[in-house]
Coordinates of C-alpha atoms in Angstrom, one line a residue:
Chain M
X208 CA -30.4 135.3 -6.8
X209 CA -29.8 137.8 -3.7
X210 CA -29.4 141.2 -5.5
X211 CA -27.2 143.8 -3.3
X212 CA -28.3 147.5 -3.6
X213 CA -25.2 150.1 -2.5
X214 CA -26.5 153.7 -1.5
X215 CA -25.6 156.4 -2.1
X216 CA -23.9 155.7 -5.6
X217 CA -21.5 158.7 -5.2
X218 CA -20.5 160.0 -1.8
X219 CA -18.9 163.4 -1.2
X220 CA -17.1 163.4 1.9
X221 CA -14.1 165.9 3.1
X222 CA -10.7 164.0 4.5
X223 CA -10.7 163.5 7.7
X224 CA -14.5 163.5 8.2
X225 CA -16.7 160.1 8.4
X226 CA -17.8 158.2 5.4
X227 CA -20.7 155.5 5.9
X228 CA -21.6 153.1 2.7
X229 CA -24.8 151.4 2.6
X230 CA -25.2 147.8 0.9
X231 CA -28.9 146.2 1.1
X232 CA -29.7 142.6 0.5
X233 CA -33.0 141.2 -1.4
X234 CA -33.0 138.6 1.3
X235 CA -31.6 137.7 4.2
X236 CA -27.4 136.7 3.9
X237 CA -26.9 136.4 8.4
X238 CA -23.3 137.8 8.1
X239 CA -22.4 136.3 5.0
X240 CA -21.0 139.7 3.8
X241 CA -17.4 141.0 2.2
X242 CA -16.3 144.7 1.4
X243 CA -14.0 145.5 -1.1
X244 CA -12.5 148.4 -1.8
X245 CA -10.9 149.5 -5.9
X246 CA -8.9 151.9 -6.8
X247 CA -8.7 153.1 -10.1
X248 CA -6.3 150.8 -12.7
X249 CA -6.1 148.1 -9.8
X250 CA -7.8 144.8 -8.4
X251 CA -10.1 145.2 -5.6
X252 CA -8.9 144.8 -2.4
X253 CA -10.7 142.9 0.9
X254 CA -11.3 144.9 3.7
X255 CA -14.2 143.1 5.7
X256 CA -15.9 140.1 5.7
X257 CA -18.0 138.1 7.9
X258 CA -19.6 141.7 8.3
X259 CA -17.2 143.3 10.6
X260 CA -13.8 141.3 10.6
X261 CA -11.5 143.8 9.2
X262 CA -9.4 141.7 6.5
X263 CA -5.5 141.2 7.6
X264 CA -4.0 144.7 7.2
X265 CA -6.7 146.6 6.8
X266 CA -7.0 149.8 9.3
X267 CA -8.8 150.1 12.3
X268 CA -10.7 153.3 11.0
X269 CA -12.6 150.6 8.5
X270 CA -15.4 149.1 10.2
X271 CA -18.5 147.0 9.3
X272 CA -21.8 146.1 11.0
X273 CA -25.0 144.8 10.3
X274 CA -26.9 141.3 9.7
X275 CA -29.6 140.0 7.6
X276 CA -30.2 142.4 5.1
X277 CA -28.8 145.8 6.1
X278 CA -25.1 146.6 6.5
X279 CA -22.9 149.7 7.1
X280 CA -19.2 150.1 6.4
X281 CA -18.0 152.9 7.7
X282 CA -15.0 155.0 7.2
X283 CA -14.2 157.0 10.3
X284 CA -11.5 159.9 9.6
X285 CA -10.9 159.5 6.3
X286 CA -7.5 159.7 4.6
X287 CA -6.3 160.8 0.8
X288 CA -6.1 156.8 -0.2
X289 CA -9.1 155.7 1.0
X290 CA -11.1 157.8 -1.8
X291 CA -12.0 155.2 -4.1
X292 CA -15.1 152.6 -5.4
X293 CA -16.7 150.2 -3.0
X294 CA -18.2 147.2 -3.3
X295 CA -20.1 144.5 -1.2
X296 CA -20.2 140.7 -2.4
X297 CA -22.3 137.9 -0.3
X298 CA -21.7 134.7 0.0
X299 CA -25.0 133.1 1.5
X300 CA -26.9 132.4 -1.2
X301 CA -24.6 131.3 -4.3
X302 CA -24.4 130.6 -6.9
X303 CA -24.4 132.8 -7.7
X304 CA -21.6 134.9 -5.7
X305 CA -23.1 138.6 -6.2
X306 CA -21.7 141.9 -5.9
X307 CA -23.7 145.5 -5.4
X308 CA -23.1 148.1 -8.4
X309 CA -20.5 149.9 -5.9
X310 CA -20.6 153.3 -4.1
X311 CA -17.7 156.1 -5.8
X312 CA -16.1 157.9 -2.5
X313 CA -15.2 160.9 -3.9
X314 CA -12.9 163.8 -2.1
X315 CA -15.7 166.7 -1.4
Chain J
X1009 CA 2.3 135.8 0.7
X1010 CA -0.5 134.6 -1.7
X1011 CA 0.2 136.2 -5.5
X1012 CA -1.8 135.2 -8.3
X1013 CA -1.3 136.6 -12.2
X1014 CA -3.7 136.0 -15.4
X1015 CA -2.4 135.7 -18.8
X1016 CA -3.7 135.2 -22.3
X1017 CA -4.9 136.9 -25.3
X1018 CA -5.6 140.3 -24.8
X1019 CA -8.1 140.4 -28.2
X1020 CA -10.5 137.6 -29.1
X1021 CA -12.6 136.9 -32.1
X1022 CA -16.7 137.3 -32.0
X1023 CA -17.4 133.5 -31.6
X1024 CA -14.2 132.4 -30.1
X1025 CA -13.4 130.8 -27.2
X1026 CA -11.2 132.1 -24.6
X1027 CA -8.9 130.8 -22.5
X1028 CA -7.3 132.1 -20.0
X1029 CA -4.6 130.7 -17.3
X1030 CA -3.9 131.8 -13.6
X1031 CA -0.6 131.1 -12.2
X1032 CA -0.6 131.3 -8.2
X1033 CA 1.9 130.6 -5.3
X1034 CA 2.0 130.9 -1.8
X1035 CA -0.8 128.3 -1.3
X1036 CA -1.4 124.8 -2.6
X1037 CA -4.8 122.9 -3.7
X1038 CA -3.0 120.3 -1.7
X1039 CA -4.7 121.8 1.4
X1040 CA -8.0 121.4 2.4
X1041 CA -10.2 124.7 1.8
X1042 CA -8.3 126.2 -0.7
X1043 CA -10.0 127.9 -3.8
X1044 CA -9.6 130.0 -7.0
X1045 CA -12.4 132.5 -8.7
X1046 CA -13.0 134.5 -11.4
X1047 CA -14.4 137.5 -11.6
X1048 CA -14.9 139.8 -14.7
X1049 CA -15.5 143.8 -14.9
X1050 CA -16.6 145.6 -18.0
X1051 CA -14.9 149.0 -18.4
X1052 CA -16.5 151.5 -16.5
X1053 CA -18.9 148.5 -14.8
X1054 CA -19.2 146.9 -11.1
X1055 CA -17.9 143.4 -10.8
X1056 CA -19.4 140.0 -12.1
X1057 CA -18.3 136.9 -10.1
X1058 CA -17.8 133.9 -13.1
X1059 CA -16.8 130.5 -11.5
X1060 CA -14.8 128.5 -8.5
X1061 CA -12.7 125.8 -8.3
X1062 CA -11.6 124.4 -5.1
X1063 CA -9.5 122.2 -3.3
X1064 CA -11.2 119.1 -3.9
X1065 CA -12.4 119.6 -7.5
X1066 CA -15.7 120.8 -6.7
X1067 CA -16.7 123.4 -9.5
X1068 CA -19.1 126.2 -9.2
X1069 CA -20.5 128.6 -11.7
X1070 CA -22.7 131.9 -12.5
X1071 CA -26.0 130.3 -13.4
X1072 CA -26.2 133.0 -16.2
X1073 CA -23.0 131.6 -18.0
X1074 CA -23.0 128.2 -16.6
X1075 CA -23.2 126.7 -20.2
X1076 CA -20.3 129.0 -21.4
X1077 CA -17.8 128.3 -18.7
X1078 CA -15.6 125.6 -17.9
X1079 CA -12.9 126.1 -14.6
X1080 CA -9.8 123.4 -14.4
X1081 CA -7.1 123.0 -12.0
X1082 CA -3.7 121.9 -12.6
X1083 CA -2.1 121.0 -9.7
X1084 CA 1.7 119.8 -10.9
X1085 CA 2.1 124.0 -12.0
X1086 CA -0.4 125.6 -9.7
X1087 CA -2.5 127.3 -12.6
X1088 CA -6.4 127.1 -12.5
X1089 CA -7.6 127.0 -16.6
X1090 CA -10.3 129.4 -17.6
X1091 CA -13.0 128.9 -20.5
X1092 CA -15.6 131.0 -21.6
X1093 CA -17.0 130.1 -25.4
X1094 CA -18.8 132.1 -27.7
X1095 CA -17.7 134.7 -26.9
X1096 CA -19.1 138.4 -28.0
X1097 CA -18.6 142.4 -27.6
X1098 CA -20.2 142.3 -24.3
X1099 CA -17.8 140.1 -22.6
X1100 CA -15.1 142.8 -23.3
X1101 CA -14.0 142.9 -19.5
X1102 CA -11.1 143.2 -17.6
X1103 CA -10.7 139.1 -16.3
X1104 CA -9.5 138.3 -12.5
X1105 CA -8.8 135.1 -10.8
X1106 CA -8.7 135.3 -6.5
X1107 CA -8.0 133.3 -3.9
X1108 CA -10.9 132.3 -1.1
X1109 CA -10.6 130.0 1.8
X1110 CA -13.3 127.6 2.5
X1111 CA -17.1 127.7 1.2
X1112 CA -16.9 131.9 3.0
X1113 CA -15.6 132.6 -0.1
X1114 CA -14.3 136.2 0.1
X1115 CA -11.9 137.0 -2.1
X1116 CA -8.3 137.8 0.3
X1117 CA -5.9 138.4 -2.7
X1118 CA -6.4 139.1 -7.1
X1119 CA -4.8 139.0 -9.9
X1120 CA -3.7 142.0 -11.4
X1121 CA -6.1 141.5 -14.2
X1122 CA -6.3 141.0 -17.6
X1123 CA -8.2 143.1 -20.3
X1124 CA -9.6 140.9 -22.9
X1125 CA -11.5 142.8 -26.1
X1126 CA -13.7 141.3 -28.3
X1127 CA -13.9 142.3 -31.6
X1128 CA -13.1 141.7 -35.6

């Protein structure tokens, strides 16, 4: 099973500043990655996947990178809405389809 | 536009089996690629991903629960059947089916979600 590690668990971040979210993988996924973003009360929402495709609608200030086993999404000016839980999810190595224990973005 | 909604019981015995029944439009399991998941999320927990159907047939499960979970398709309504048995306390989760495209199986849209509770 390819475990996913998220870091930092909480992030404090002011609006309008940059946000960057880590997700590690136990083993190598190539750019078999998704990012999902939850608000609280609703059903998570696709931003990227293939790594860095941003998902249809999604804004251009979300971006992802990385291969292998390290990957960034990043948040560049962020706005009141995007404060929320995010999650990665691969898709290499399933079953079983796996999800990191999320990163809380949190309005500092 | 790709909608999908969840329904059944919203309390379950220790022991029970649930079912539970997604009802989607905007796509078809008449087309090649298409697929439904579940995922579950305990309150206050991160996402589990529980089982795929797709297209074809072809059925998928968590290796963990694989003996506790069956996945079904009805094509004539466009619902995808759920089963998990023996159920217990820690399967109290909020329960999501999602639509994926091909074996890159993100997840594009969800459910709204349904909380199931297990308990006497």
């Amino acid at each position: 099973e390819t475990v996913l590690t998220q870091s930092p668990a909480t992030l404090s971040v002011s609006p309008g500043e940059r946000a960057t979210l880590s997700c590690r993988a136990s083993q190598s996924i190539a750019n078999n990655l998704a990012w999902y973003q939850q608000q609280p009360g609703q059903a998570p929402r696709l931003l990227i996947y293939a790594a860095s495709t941003r998902a249809t609608g999604i804004p251009a200030r979300f971006s992802g990178s990385g291969s292998g086993t390290e990957f960034t999404l990043t948040i560049s000016s962020l706005q009141s809405e995007d404060f929320a839980v995010y999650y990665c999810q691969q898709y290499n190595n399933w079953p079983p389809i796996t999800f990191g224990q999320g990163t809380r973005l949190e309005i500092k | 536009q790709i909608t999908l909604k969840e329904s059944g019981p919203a309390l379950v015995k220790p022991t029970q089996t649930l079912t539970l029944t997604c009802t989607f439009s905007g796509f078809s399991f008449s087309a090649t690629g298409e697929g439904v998941g579940w995922i579950r999320q305990a309150p206050g927990k991160g996402l589990e991903w529980l089982a795929l159907i797709f297209w074809d047939g072809s059925k998928r499960y968590s290796p963990s629960l694989k003996s506790r979970l069956t996945v079904t398709r009805d094509t004539s309504k466009d619902q995808v059947v759920f089963t998990m048995t023996n159920m217990g306390p820690v399967d109290t989760a909020t329960y999501y089916c999602a639509h994926t495209f091909d074996i890159i199986v993100r997840f594009d849209s969800w459910g709204q979600g349904t909380l199931v509770t297990v308990s006497s």
